CSV table of C-alpha atoms and ligand atoms in Angstrom, one decimal:
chain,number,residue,atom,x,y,z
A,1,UNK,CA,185.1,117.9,83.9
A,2,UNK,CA,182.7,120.6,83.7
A,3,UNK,CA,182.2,122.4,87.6
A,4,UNK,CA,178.4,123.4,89.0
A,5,UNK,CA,177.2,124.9,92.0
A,6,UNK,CA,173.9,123.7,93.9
A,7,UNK,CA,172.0,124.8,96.8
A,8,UNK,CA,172.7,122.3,99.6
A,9,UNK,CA,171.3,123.5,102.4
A,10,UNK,CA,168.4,127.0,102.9
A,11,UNK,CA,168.0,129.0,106.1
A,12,UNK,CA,166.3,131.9,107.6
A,13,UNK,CA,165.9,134.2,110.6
A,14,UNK,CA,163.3,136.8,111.6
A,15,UNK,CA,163.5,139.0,114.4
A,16,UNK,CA,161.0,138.0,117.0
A,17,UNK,CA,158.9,141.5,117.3
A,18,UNK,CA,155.9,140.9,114.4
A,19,UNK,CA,153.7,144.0,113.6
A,20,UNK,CA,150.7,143.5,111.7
A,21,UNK,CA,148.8,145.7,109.9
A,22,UNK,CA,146.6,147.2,112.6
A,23,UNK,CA,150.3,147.1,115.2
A,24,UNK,CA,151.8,149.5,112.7
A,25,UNK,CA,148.6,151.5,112.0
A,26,UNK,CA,148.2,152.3,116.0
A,27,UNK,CA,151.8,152.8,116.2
A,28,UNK,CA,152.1,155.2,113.6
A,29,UNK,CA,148.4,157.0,114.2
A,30,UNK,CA,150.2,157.4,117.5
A,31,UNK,CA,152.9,159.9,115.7
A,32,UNK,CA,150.3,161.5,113.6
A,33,UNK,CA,150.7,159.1,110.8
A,34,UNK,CA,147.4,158.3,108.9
A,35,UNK,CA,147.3,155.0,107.1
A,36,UNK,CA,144.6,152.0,107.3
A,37,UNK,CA,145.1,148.5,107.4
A,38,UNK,CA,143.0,147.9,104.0
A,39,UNK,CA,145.1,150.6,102.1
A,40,UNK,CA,148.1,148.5,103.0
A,41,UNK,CA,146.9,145.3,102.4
A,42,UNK,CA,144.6,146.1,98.8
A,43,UNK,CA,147.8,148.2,97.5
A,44,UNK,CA,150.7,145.6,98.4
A,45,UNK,CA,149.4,142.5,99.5
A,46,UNK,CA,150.9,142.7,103.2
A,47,UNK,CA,149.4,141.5,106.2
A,48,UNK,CA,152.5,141.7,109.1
A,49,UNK,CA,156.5,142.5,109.0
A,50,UNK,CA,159.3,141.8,111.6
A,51,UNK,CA,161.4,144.8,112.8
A,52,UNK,CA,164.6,144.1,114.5
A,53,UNK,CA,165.1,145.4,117.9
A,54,UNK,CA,167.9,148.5,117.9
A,55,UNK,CA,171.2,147.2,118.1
A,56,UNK,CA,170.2,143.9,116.9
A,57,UNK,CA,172.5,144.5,113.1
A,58,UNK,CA,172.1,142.7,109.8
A,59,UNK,CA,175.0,140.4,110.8
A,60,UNK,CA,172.5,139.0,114.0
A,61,UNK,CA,170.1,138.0,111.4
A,62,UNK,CA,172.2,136.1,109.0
A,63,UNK,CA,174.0,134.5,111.5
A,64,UNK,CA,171.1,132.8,112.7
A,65,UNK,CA,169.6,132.2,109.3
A,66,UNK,CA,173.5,130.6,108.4
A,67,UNK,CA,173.8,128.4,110.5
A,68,UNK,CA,170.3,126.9,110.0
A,69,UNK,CA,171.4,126.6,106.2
A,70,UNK,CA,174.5,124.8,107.3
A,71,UNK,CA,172.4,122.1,109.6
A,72,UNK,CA,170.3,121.4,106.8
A,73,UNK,CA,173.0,121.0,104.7
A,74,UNK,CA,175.5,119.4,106.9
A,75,UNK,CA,178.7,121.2,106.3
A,76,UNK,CA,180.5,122.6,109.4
A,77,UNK,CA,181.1,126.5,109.0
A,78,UNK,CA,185.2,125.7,108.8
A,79,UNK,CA,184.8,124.2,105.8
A,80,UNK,CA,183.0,127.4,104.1
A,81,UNK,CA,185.6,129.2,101.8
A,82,UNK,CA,183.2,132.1,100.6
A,83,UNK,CA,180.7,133.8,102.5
A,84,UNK,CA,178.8,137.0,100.3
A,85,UNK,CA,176.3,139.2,102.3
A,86,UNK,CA,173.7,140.9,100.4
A,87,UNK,CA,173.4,143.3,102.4
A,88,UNK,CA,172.0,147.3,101.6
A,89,UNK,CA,172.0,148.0,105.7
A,90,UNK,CA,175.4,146.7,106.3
A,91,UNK,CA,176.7,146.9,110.3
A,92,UNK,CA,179.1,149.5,109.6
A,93,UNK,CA,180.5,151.6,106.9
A,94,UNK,CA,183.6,148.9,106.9
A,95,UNK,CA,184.5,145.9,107.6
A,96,UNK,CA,182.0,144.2,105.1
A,97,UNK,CA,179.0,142.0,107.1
A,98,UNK,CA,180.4,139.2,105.7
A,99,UNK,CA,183.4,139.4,107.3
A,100,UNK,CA,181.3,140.0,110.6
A,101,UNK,CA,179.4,137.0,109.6
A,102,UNK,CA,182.4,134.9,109.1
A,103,UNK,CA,183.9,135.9,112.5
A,104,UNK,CA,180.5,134.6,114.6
A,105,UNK,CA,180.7,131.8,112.8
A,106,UNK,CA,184.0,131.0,114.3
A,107,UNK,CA,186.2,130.9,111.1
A,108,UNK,CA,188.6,132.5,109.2
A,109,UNK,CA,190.5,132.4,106.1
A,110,UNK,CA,187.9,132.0,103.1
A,111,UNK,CA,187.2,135.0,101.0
A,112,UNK,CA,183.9,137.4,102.7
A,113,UNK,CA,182.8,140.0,101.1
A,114,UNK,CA,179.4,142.3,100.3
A,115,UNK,CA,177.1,142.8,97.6
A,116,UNK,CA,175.4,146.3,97.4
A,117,UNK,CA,172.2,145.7,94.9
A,118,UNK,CA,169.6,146.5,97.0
A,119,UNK,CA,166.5,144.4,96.6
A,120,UNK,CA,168.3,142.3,94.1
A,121,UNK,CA,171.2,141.8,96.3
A,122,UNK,CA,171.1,138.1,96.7
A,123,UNK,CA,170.4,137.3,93.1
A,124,UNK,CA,173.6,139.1,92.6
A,125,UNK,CA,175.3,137.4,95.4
A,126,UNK,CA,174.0,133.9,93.8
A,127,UNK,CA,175.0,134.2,90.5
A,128,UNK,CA,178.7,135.5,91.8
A,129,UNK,CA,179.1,132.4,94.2
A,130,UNK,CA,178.3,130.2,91.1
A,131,UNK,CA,180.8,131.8,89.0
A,132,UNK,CA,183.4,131.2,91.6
A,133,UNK,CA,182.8,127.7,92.1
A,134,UNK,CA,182.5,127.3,88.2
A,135,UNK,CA,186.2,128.7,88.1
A,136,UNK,CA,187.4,126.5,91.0
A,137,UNK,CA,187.6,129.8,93.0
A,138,UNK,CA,185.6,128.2,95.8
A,139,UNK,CA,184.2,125.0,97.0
A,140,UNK,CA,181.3,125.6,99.5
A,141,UNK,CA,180.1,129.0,99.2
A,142,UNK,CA,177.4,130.6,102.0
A,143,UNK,CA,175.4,133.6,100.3
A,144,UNK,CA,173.7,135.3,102.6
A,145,UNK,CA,170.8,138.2,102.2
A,146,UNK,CA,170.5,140.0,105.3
A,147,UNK,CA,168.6,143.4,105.6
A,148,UNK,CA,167.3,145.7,109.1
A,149,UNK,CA,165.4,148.0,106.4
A,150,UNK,CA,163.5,149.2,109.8
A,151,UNK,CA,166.7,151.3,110.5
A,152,UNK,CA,166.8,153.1,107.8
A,153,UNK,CA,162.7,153.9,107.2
A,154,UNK,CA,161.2,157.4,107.7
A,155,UNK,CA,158.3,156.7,110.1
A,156,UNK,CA,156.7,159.7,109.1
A,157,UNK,CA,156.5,158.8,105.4
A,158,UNK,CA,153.8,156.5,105.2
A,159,UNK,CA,153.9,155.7,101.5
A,160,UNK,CA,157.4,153.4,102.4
A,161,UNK,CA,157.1,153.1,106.3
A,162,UNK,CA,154.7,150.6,105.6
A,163,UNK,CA,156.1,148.3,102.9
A,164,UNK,CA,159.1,147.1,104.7
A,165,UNK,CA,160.9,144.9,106.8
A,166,UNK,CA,163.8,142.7,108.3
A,167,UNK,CA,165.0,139.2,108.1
A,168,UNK,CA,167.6,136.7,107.1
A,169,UNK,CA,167.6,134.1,104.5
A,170,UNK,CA,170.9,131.6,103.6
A,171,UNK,CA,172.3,129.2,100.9
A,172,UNK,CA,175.2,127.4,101.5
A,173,UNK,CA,175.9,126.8,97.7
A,174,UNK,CA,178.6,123.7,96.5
A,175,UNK,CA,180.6,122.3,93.7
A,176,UNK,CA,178.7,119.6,92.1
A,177,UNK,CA,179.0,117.6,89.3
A,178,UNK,CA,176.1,117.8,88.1
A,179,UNK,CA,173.7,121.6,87.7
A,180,UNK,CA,171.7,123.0,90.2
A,181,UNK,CA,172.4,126.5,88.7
A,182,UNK,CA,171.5,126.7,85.3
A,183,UNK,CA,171.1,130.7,84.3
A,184,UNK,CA,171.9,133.7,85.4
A,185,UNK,CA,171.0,137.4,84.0
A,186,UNK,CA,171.8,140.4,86.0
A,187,UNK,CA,171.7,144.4,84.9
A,188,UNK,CA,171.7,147.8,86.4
A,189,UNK,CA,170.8,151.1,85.0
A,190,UNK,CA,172.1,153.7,87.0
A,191,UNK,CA,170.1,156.8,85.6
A,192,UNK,CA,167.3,155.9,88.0
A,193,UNK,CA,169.6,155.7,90.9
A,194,UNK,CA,166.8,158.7,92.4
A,195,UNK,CA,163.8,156.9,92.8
A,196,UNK,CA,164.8,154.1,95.6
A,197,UNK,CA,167.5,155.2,97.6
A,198,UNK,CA,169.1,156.2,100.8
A,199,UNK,CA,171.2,159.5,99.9
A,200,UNK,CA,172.7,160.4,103.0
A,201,UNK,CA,176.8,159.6,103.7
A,202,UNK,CA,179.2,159.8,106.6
A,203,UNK,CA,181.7,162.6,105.9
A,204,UNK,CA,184.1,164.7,108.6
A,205,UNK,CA,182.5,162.3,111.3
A,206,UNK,CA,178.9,163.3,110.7
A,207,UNK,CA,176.2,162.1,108.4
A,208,UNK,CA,175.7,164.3,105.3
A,209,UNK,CA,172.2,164.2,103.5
A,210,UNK,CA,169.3,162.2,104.5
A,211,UNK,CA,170.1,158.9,106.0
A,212,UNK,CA,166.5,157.5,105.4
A,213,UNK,CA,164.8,155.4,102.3
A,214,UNK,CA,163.3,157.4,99.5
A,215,UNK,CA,161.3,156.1,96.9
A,216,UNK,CA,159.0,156.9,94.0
A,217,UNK,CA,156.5,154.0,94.4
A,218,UNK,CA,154.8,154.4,91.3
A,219,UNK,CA,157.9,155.0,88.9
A,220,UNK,CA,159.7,151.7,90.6
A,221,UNK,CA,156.4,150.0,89.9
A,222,UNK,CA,156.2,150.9,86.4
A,223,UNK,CA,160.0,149.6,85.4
A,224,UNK,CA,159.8,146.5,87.9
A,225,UNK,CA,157.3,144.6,85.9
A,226,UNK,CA,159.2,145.0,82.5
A,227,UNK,CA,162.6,144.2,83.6
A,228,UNK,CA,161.5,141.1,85.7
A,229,UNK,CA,160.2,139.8,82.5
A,230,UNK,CA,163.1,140.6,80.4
A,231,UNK,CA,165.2,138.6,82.7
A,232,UNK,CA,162.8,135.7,83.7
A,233,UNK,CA,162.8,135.5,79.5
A,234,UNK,CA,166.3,135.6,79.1
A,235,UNK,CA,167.4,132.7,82.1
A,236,UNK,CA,164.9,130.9,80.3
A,237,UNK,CA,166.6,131.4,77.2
A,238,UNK,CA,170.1,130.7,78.1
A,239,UNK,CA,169.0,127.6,79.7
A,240,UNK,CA,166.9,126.1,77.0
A,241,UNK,CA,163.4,125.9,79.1
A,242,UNK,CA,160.0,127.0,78.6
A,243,UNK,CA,158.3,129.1,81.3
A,244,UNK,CA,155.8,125.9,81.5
A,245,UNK,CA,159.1,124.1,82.7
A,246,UNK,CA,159.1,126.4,85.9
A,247,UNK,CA,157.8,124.2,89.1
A,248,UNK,CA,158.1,127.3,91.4
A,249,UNK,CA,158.9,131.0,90.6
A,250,UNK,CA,160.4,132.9,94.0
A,251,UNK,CA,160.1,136.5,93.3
A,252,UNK,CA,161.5,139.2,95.1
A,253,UNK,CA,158.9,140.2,97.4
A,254,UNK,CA,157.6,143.6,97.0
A,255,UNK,CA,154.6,144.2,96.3
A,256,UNK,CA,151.5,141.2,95.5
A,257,UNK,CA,150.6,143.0,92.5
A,258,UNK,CA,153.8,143.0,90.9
A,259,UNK,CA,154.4,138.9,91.3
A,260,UNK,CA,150.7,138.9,90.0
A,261,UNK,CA,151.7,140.8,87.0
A,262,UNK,CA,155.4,138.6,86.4
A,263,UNK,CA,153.3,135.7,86.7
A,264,UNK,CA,150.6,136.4,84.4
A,265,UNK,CA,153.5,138.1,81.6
A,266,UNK,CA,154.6,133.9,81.9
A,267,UNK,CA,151.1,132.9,81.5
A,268,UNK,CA,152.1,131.0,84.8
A,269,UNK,CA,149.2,130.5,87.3
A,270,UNK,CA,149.9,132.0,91.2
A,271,UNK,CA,150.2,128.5,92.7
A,272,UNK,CA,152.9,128.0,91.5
A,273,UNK,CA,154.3,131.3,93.0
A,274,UNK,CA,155.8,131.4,96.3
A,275,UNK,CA,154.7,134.0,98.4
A,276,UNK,CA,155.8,135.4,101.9
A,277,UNK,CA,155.2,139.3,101.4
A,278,UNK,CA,152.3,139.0,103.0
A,279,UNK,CA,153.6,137.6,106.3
A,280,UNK,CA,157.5,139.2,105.8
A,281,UNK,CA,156.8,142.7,104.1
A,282,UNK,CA,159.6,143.9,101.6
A,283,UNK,CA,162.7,142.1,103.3
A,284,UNK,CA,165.0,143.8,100.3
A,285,UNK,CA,167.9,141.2,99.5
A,286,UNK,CA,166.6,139.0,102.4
A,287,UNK,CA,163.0,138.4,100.7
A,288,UNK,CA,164.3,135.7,98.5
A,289,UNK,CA,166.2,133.5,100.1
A,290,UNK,CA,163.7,133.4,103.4
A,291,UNK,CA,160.9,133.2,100.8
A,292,UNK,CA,163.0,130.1,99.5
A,293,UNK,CA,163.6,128.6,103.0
A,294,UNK,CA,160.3,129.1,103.9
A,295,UNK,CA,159.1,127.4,100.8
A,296,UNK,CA,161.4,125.3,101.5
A,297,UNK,CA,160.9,123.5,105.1
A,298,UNK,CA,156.9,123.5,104.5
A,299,UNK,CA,157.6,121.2,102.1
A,300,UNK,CA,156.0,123.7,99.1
A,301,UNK,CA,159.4,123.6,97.5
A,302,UNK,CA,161.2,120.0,97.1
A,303,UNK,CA,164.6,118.6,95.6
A,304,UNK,CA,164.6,118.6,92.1
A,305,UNK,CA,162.4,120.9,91.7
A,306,UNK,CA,163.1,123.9,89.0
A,307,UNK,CA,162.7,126.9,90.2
A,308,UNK,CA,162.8,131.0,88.2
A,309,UNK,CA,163.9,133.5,91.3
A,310,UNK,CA,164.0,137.0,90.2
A,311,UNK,CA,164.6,140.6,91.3
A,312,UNK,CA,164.7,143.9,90.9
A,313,UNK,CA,165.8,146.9,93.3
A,314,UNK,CA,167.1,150.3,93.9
A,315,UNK,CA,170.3,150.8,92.1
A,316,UNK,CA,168.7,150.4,89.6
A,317,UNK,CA,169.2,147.1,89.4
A,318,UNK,CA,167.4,143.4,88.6
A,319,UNK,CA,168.1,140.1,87.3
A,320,UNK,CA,166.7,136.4,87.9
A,321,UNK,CA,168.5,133.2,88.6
A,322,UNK,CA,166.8,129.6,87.0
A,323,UNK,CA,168.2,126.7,88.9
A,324,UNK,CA,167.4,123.1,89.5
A,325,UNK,CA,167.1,122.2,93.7
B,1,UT7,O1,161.9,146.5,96.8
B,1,UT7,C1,162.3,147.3,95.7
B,1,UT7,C2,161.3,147.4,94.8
B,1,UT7,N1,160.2,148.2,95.3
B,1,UT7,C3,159.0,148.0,94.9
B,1,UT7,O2,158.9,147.1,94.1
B,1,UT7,C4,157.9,148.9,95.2
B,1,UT7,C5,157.1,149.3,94.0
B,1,UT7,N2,156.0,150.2,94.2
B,1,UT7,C6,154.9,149.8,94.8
B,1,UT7,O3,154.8,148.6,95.3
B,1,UT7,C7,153.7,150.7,94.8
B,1,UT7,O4,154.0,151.8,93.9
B,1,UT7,C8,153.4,151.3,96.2
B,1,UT7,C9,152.8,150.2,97.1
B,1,UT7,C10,154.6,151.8,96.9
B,1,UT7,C11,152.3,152.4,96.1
B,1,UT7,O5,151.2,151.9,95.5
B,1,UT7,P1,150.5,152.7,94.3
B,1,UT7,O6,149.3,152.0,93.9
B,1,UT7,O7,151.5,153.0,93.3
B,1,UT7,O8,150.0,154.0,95.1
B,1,UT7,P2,150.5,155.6,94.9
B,1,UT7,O9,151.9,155.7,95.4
B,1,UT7,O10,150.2,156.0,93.5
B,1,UT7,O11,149.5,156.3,95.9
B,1,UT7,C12,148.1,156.2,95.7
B,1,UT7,C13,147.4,156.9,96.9
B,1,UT7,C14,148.0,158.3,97.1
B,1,UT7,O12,146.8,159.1,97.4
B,1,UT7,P3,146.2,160.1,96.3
B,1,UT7,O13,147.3,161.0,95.9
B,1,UT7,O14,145.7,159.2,95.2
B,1,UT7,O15,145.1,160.8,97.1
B,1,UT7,C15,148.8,158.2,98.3
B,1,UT7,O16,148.9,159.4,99.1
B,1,UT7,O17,147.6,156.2,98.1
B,1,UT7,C16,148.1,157.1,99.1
B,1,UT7,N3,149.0,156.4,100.0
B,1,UT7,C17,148.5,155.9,101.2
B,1,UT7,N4,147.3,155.8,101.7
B,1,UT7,C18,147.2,155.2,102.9
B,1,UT7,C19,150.3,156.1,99.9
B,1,UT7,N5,150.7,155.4,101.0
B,1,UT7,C20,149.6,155.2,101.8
B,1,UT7,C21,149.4,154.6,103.0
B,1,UT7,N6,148.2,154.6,103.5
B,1,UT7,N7,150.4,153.9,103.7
């Protein structure tokens, strides 16, 4: 008989320090930063982010949002026997933050490992989970996406200072006899590497280049909305559904204007689009999964329900997931 995966149980985490608009604007006008609240909000659609205190790592987050996601779906953290970490601010250099993860949890022994996609870091994480519990490879799977994008952001730079921030969001993911996961499309073209990255790398026990987020806004822009529609179009596809099928499309959550443009490419209307960037900021491979959670426990989102997640990120790299809750 034919093996699944579904979503049993969502979680999330974000750190308790919330900046709004105007918080950041003082904060940076303090520095000699010059941004305005209605530049931020008009251009991107966000209203307040969370920043993690120093020291507080990626791991912190997801442990929090993990074991919220194993509550809801009742399954004690011994019986997890893969745990992947999307994760672009990883704790260290090495071990992997899913093998942090799995240590605070208080187990051992399943596989743990981390995805590197950037923003799209959790649909990769997904869609790998469900190919290993399709193959028998694992049983109960918890895929994480855990960023602290505040670590790595040049506060002087206010065309990116202001369009992130951190958070947690988890799935524990199970065998199932019958679908939850029904498509998955994921790509990466690597000639763009340039315009969204962090270039800097430990070497002789120092840090060579910058160690701080660059990105060209505009060209990331430009490719995000044709490459979110290629892949929302071809889960679709695979699956054998019409985009009228779609109860709830969770983009990743960027920018307002590019989930207005993915929805209207669909011809789908924005209520039936979940959005948190305005309350989370760009969470990178965290957006999705807390925009799923959140979705989620208000009662937006319910079992059953088909939803079209989708993302794209520095790498560069995008794909979308279609599954049934
Ligand atoms: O998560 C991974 C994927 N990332 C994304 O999806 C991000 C994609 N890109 C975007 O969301 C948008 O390109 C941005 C929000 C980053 C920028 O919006 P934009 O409409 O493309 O603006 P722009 O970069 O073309 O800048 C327009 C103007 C510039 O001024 P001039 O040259 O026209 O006078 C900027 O200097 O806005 C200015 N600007 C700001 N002004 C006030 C840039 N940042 C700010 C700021 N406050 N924080």
């Amino acid at each position: 008989m034919k093996i699944y995966s579904r979503i049993s149980g969502t979680g999330s985490f974000l750190p308790p320090r919330r900046l709004t608009n105007a918080d950041l604007v003082q904060e940076l006008a303090a520095q000699g930063v010059e941004t305005n609240e209605k530049w931020i909000v008009e251009r991107t659609g966000i209203q307040a982010r969370h920043f993690a205190a120093v020291g507080v790592c990626s791991s912190d987050l997801a442990l929090e949002a993990s074991r919220l996601a194993l509550q809801a779906a009742a399954v004690d953290a011994r019986d997890i026997d893969l745990i992947i970490v999307g994760t672009s601010t990883p704790d260290m250099v090495f071990p992997s933050t899913a093998c942090i993860l799995q240590s605070k949890l208080g187990t051992k022994g399943g596989a743990a490992f981390d995805v590197q996609a950037v923003c799209s870091g959790f649909i990769y994480a997904l869609t790998l989970a469900d190919a290993m519990i399709q193959t028998g490879a694992a049983t109960k799977a918890l895929v994480v996406g855990a960023e602290v994008f505040s670590h790595i952001l040049d506060f002087k730079d206010r065309s990116t200072c202001v369009l992130f921030g951190d958070g947690a969001g988890a799935v524990v993911l199970e065998a199932s006899k019958t679908p939850g996961i029904l498509a998955s499309d994921l790509h990466a073209d690597g000639s763009f590497s340039d315009i969204l990255c962090v270039p800097g790398h430990v070497s002789g026990g120092q840090v060579l280049g910058e160690p701080l987020l660059k990105m060209d806004g505009p060209a990331v822009f430009k490719l995000a909305v044709g490459v979110l529609d290629e892949a929302a179009r071809a889960v679709l596809s695979k699956a054998g559904k019409k985009a009228s099928d779609i109860d709830w499309m969770i983009p990743h959550q960027a920018n307002i204007r590019i989930m207005q443009s993915a929805a209207r490419k669909l011809k789908m209307s924005m209520d039936k689009v979940v959005v948190t960037v305005d309350q989370h900021g760009n969470t990178s491979a965290a957006s999705i999964p807390l925009a799923l959670d959140t979705a989620v426990r208000s009662g937006q989102v319910k079992p059953g329900d088909l939803l079209l997640l989708e993302a794209v990120g520095g790498g560069f790299t995008w794909g979308a997931v279609l599954l049934k809750l």
